[in-house]
């Protein structure tokens, strides 16, 4: 049965964001590709990319699960078809199975992981086997070509140069713990999708989590590496607060919930996740409830931004449902209030309902697809917790409805 539409300001904001994804022009229904952003100043759209399309697909699948809306299912299928069509085949064994960005010869590890998750969500919702097959081939590429012996992953493969990219001076490194831990969540999802017949997916996920844990500081934060502001390596000072990778640690704990008799995971993964979430609450949260993108050990920091705020909100809600501690819910609600301020109110359909890439006070007028997709998921979930009595994190729920520990 469809989930009742939540009569709350958070649910309303989520539906406005969902409408922006479908009606703003970032989604090309003819091709299924999703553009990364719309800039209100230049009135231009960013090019389509895999990550934006994947995260829009996940939100559309979840919206279909909630509301049984045929328009959401149709749009989700078009996005899934576009993503599946980006898979490489041919003589280049190092690139076979990977998915490349439109107009580029580069297969990026994190973008591939996001696509695998999104296609698996579509498979879980529809049972269409070809999307499971595409996901498995991409996962095989991740394990066979991109994972290092220590569990970490290389950043990308350049098919034109036929060389691996280590990502020494890009996002892969300056928030590397989060990028790698996110991959663990993807591998766990693949492992469960193939009905546990391939234990190496689970083993690979645990290896990368163990590697990521070596970057966690005593206070719960994670070391960064390349500092995009100071343009230098600063492992000891740069502390990114993006929470996307925390899903990897939580997914390990979620596997214990789903398979209590088959898996005996130690509590270290939940502890790593909880300690990081506590550090974000104490050190990266601003008085208005937004989360800074990064901080430095010497007290320098960025302003708050919508994307890490939405990511934090989702993590705090899950920790609240697991622990029932009200501090997590209070932090999530404050974050939701901050997100409402970053949502665009406008008569222009290209902007109305989207979420700005930066905080509410920033001069940038760039409305980001990934930010909006994450905010829609976060606000829908916050509305659920606040309006559905006795809501619990139930690992037996279908993946594309309600709360999904691995979503």
Tab-separated table of C-alpha atoms in Angstrom, residues 59 69 85 144 158 166 204 211 241 250 255 261 271 274 280 313 375 406:
chain	number	residue	atom	x	y	z
A	59	UNK	CA	14.480	9.306	-5.306
A	69	UNK	CA	2.780	7.350	-8.923
A	85	UNK	CA	23.321	2.299	-21.737
A	144	UNK	CA	38.500	-6.849	-10.188
A	158	UNK	CA	40.916	6.496	-18.251
A	166	UNK	CA	44.849	7.595	-8.332
A	204	UNK	CA	35.365	-6.642	-0.174
A	211	UNK	CA	40.730	0.665	5.652
A	241	UNK	CA	32.087	16.764	7.256
A	250	UNK	CA	25.741	2.073	8.907
A	255	UNK	CA	23.374	-6.205	7.565
A	261	UNK	CA	21.819	-15.610	12.133
A	271	UNK	CA	30.458	2.837	16.761
A	274	UNK	CA	27.872	7.034	15.764
A	280	UNK	CA	29.420	16.462	13.269
A	313	UNK	CA	19.699	14.529	8.811
A	375	UNK	CA	17.134	16.766	0.561
A	406	UNK	CA	21.095	0.761	2.830
